[in-house]
PDB file of C-alpha atoms in Angstrom:
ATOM      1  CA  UNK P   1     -51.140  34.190  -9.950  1.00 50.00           C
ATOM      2  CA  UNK P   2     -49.502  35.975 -12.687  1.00 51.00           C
ATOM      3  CA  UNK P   3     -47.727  34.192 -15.670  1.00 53.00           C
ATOM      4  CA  UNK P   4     -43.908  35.127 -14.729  1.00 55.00           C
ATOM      5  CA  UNK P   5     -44.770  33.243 -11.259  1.00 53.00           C
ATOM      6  CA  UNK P   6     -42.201  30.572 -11.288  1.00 53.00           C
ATOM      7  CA  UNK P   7     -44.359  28.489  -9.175  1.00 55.00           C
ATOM      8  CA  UNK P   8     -47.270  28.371 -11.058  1.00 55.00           C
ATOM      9  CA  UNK P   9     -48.379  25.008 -12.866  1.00 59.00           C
ATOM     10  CA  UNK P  10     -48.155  25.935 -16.777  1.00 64.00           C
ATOM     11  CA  UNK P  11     -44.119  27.764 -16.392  1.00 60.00           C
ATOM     12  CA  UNK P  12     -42.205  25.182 -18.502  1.00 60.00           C
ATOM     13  CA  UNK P  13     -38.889  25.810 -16.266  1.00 62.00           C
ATOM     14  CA  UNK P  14     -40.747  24.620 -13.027  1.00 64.00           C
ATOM     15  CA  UNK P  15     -38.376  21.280 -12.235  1.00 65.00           C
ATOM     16  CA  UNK P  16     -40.552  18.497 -10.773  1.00 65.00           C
ATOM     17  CA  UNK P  17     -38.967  17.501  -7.753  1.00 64.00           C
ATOM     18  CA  UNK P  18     -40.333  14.033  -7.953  1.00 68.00           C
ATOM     19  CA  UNK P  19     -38.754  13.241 -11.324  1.00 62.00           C
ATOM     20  CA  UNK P  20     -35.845  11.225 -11.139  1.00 61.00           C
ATOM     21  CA  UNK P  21     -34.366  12.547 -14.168  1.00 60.00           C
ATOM     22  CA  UNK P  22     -34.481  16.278 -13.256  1.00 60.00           C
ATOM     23  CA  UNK P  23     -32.698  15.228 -10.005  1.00 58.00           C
ATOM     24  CA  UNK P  24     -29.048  16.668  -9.904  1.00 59.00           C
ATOM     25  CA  UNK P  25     -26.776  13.918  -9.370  1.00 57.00           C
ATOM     26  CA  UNK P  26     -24.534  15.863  -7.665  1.00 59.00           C
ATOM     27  CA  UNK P  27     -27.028  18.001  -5.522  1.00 58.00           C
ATOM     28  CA  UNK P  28     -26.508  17.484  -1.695  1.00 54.00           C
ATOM     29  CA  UNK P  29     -28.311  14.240   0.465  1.00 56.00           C
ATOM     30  CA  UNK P  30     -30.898  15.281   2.574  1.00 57.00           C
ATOM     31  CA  UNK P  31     -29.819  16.167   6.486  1.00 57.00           C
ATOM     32  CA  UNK P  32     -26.161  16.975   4.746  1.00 54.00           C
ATOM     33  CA  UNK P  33     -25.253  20.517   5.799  1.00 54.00           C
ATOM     34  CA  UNK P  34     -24.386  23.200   3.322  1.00 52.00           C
ATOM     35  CA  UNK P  35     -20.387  23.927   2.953  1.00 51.00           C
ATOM     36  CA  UNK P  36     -17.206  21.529   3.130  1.00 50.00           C
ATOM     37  CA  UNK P  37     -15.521  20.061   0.552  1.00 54.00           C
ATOM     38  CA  UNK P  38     -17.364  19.139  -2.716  1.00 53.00           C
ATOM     39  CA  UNK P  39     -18.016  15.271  -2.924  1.00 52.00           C
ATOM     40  CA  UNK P  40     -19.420  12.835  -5.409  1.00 54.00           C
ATOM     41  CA  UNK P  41     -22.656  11.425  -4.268  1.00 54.00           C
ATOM     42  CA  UNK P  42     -21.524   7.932  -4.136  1.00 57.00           C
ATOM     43  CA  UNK P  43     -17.922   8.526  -2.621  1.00 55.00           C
ATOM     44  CA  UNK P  44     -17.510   7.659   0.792  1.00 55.00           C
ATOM     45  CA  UNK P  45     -17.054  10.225   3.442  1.00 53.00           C
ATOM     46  CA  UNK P  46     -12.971  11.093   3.756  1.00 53.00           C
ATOM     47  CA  UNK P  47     -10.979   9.282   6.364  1.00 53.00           C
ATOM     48  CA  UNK P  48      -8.598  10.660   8.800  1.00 52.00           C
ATOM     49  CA  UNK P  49      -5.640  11.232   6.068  1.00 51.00           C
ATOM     50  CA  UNK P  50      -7.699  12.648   3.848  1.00 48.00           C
ATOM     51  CA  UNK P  51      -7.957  10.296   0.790  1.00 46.00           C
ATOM     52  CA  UNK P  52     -11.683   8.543   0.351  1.00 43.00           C
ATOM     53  CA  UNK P  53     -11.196   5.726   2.790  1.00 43.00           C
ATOM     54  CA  UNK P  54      -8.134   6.625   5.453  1.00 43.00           C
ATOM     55  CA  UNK P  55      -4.850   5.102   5.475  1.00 45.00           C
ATOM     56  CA  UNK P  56      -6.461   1.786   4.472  1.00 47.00           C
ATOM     57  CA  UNK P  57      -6.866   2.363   0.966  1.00 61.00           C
ATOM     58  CA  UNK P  58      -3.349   1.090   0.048  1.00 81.00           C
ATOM     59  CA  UNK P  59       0.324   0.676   1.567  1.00 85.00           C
ATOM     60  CA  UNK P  60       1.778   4.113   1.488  1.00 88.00           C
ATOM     61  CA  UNK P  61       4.880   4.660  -0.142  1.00 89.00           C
ATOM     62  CA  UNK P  62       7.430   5.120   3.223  1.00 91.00           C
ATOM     63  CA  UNK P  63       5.985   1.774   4.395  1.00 91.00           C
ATOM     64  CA  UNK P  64       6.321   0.449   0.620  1.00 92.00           C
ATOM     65  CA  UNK P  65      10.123   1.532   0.404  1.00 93.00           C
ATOM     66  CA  UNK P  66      10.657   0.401   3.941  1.00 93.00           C
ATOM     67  CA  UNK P  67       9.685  -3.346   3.207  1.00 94.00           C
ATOM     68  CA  UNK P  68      11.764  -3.339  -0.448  1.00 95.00           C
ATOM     69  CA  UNK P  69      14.831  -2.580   1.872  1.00 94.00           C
ATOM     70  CA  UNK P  70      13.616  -5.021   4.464  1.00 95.00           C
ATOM     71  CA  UNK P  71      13.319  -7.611   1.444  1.00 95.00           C
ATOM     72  CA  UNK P  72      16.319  -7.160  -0.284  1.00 94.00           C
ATOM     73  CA  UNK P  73      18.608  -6.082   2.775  1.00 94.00           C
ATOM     74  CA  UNK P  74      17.685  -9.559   4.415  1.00 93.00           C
ATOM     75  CA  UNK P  75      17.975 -11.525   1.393  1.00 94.00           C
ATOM     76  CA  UNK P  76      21.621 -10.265   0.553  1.00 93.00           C
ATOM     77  CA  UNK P  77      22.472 -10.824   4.336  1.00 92.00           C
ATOM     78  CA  UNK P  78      21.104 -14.339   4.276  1.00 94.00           C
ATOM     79  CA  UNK P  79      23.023 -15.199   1.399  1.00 95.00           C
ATOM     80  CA  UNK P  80      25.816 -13.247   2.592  1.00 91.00           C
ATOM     81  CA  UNK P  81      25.607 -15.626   5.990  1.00 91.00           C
ATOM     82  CA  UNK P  82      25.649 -18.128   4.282  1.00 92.00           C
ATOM     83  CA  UNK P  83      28.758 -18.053   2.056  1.00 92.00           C
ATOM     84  CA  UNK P  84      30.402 -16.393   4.813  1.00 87.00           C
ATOM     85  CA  UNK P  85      29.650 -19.917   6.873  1.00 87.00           C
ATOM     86  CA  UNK P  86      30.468 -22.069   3.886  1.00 88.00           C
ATOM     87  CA  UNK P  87      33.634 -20.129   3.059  1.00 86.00           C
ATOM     88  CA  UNK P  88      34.916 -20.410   6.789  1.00 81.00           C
ATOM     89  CA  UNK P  89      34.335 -23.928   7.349  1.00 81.00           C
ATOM     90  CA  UNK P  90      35.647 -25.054   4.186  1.00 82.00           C
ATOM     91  CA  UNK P  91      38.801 -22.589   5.093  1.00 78.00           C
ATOM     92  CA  UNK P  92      39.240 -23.454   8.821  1.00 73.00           C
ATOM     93  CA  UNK P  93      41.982 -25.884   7.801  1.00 70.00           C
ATOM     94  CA  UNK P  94      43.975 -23.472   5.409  1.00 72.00           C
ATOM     95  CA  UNK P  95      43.431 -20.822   7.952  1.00 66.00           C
ATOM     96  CA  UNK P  96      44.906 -22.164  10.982  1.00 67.00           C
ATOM     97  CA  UNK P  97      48.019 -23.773   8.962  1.00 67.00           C
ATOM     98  CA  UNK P  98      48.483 -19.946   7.112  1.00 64.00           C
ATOM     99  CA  UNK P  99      48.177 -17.986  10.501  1.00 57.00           C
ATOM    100  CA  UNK P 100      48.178 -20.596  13.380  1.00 59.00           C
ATOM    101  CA  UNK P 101      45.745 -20.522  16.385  1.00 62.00           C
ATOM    102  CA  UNK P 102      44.065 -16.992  15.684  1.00 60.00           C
ATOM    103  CA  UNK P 103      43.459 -16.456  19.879  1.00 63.00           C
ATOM    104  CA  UNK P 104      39.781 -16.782  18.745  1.00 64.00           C
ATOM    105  CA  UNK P 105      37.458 -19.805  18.727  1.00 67.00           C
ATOM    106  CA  UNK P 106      35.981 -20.802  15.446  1.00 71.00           C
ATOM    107  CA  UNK P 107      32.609 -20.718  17.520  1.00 76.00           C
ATOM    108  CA  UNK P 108      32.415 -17.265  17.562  1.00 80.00           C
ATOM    109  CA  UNK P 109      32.477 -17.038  13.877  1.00 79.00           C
ATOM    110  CA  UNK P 110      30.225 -19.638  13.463  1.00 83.00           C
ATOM    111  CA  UNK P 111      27.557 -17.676  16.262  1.00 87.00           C
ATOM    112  CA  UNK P 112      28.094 -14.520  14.589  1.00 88.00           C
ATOM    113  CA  UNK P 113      27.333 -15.826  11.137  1.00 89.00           C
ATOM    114  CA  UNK P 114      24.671 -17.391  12.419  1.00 91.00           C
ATOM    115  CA  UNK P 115      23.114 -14.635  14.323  1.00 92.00           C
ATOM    116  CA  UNK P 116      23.194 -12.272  11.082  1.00 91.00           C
ATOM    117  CA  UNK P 117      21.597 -15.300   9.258  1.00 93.00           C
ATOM    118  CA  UNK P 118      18.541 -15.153  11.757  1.00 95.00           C
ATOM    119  CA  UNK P 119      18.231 -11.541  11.484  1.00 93.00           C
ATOM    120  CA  UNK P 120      18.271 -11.648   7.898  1.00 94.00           C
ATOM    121  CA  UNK P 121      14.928 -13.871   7.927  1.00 95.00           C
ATOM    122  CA  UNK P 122      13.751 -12.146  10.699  1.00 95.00           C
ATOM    123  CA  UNK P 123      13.508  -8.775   8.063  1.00 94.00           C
ATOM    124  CA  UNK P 124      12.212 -11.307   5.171  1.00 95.00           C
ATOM    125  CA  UNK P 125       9.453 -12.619   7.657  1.00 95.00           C
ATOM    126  CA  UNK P 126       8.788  -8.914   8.719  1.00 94.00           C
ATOM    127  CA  UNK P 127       8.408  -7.690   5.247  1.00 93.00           C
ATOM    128  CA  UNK P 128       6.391 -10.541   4.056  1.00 94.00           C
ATOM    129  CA  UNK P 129       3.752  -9.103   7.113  1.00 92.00           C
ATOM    130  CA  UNK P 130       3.724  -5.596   6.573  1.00 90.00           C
ATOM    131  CA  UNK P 131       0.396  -5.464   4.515  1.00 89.00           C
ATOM    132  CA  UNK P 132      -0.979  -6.377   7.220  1.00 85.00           C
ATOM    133  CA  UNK P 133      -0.466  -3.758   9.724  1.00 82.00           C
ATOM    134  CA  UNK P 134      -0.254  -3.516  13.933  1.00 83.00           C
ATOM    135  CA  UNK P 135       1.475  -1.395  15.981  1.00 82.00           C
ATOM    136  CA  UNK P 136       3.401  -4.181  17.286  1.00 89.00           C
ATOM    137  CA  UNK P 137       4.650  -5.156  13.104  1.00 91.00           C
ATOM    138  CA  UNK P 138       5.662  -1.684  13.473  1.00 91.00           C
ATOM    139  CA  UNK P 139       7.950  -1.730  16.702  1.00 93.00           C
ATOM    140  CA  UNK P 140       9.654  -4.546  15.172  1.00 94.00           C
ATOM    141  CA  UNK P 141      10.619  -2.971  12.233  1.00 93.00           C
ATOM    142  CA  UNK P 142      11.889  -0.404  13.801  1.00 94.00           C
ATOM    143  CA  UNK P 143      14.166  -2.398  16.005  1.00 95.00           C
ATOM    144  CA  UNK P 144      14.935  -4.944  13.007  1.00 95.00           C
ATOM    145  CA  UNK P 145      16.330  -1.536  11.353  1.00 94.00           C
ATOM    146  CA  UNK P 146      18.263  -0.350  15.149  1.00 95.00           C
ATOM    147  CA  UNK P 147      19.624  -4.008  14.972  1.00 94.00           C
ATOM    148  CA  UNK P 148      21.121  -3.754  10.828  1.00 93.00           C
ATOM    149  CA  UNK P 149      22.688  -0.507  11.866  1.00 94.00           C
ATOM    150  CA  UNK P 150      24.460  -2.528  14.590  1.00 93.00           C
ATOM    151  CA  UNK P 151      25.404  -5.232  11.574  1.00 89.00           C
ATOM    152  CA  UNK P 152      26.574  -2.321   9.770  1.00 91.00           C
ATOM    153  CA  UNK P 153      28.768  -1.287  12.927  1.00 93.00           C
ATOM    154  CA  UNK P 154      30.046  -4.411  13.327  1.00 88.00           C
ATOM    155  CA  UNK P 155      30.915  -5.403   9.651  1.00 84.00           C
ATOM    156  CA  UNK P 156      32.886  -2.001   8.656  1.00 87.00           C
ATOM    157  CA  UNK P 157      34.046  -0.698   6.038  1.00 86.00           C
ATOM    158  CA  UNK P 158      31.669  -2.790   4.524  1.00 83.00           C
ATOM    159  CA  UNK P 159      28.631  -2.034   6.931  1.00 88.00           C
ATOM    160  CA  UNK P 160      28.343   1.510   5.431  1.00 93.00           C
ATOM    161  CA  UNK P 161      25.762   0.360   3.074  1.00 92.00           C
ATOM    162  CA  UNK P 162      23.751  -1.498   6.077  1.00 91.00           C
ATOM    163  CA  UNK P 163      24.426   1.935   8.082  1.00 94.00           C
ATOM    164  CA  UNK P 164      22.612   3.758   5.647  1.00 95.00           C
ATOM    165  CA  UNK P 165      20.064   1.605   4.777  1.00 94.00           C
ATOM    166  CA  UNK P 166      19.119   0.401   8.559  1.00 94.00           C
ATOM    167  CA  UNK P 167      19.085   4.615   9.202  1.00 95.00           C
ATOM    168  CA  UNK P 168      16.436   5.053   6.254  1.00 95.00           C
ATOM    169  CA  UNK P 169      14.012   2.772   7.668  1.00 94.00           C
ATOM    170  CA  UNK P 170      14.119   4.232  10.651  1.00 94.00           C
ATOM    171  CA  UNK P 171      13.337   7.395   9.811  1.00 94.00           C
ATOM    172  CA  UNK P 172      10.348   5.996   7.262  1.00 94.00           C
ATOM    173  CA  UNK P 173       8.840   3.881   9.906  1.00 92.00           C
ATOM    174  CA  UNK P 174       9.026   6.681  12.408  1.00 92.00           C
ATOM    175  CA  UNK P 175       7.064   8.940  10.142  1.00 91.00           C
ATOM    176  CA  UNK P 176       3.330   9.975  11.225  1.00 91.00           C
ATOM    177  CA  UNK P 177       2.203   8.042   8.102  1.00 90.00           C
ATOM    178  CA  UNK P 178       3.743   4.587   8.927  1.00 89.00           C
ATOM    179  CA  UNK P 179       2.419   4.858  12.314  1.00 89.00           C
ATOM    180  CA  UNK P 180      -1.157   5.883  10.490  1.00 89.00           C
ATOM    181  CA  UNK P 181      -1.000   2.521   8.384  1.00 86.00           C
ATOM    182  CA  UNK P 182       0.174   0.264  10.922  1.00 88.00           C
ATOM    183  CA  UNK P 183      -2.653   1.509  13.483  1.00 87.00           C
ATOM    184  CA  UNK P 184      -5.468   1.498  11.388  1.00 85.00           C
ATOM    185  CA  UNK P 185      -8.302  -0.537  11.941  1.00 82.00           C
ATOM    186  CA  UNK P 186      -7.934  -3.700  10.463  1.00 73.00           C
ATOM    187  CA  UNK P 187     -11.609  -5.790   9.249  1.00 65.00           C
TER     188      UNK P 187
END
């Protein structure tokens, strides 16, 4: 053995491969093949989207921005129901002495208000579930959002706002990320 043998017993580079503190920290398990991304020993491997731990790691921001407009979209409309409902029955009188019988039944008004009331807690309700997840959370967002572009329809020139609002969502919970948080595996 000659002394520029790096295996030989006296070389003072030789690395001990038992000692714990000439291990490299960031050196490769054992049975881990060569190549692929760099990783930190400790990290976990990378989920399906990429980050450390999959779509679970927190409530990407499409699904975020879709249950702010859920939240404050059902919140106006509730409160919008429900002035409209207080406003018309305290009005009914004044109104039919003003413009006499109207040809339509003050039931109609009443259902109507009533209808966008329930489908403004309906979004609240949906909202409040989104961390959650399931693909079925999903579905009903998107039709919640089909149904306020209807409100909008029906409550022009005003509705533009719901229009364009019920249209976002749509498009945000039809992404391939929404669908990606709403079917992951829950524990």
């Amino acid at each position: 053995m000659s002394s520029s043998d790096p295996n030989t017993p006296n070389d003072p580079y030789r690395k001990d491969p038992h000692d714990p503190y000439e291990r490299n920290p960031y050196d490769r398990p054992p049975g881990r093949p060569a190549g692929g991304p760099v990783e930190h020993p400790l990290a976990p491997p990378p989920g399906p989207l990429g980050s450390p731990s999959g779509p679970t790691g927190g409530m990407p921001s499409k699904v975020n921005s879709s249950r702010m407009i859920f939240f404050i979209t059902g919140g106006l409309q509730a409160l919008f129901s429900l002035l409209a409902i207080v406003t018309f029955a305290a009005a009914q009188s004044d109104l039919k002495e003003r413009y006499g019988d109207l040809g339509v039944g003050t039931g109609i008004y009443y259902t109507m208000f009533a209808l966008f009331l329930v489908h403004a807690i309906a979004g609240i309700v949906l909202a409040a579930r989104f961390p959650r997840g399931g693909s079925g959370l999903r579905i009903a967002g998107i039709v919640w959002s089909a149904l306020l572009v209807l409100v909008g329809l029906v409550t022009l020139p005003l509705g533009l706002l719901w229009i364009a609002l019920g249209v976002i969502c749509l498009v945000l919970l039809s992404s391939a990320e929404s669908a990606a948080w709403f079917t992951r595996p829950r524990a």
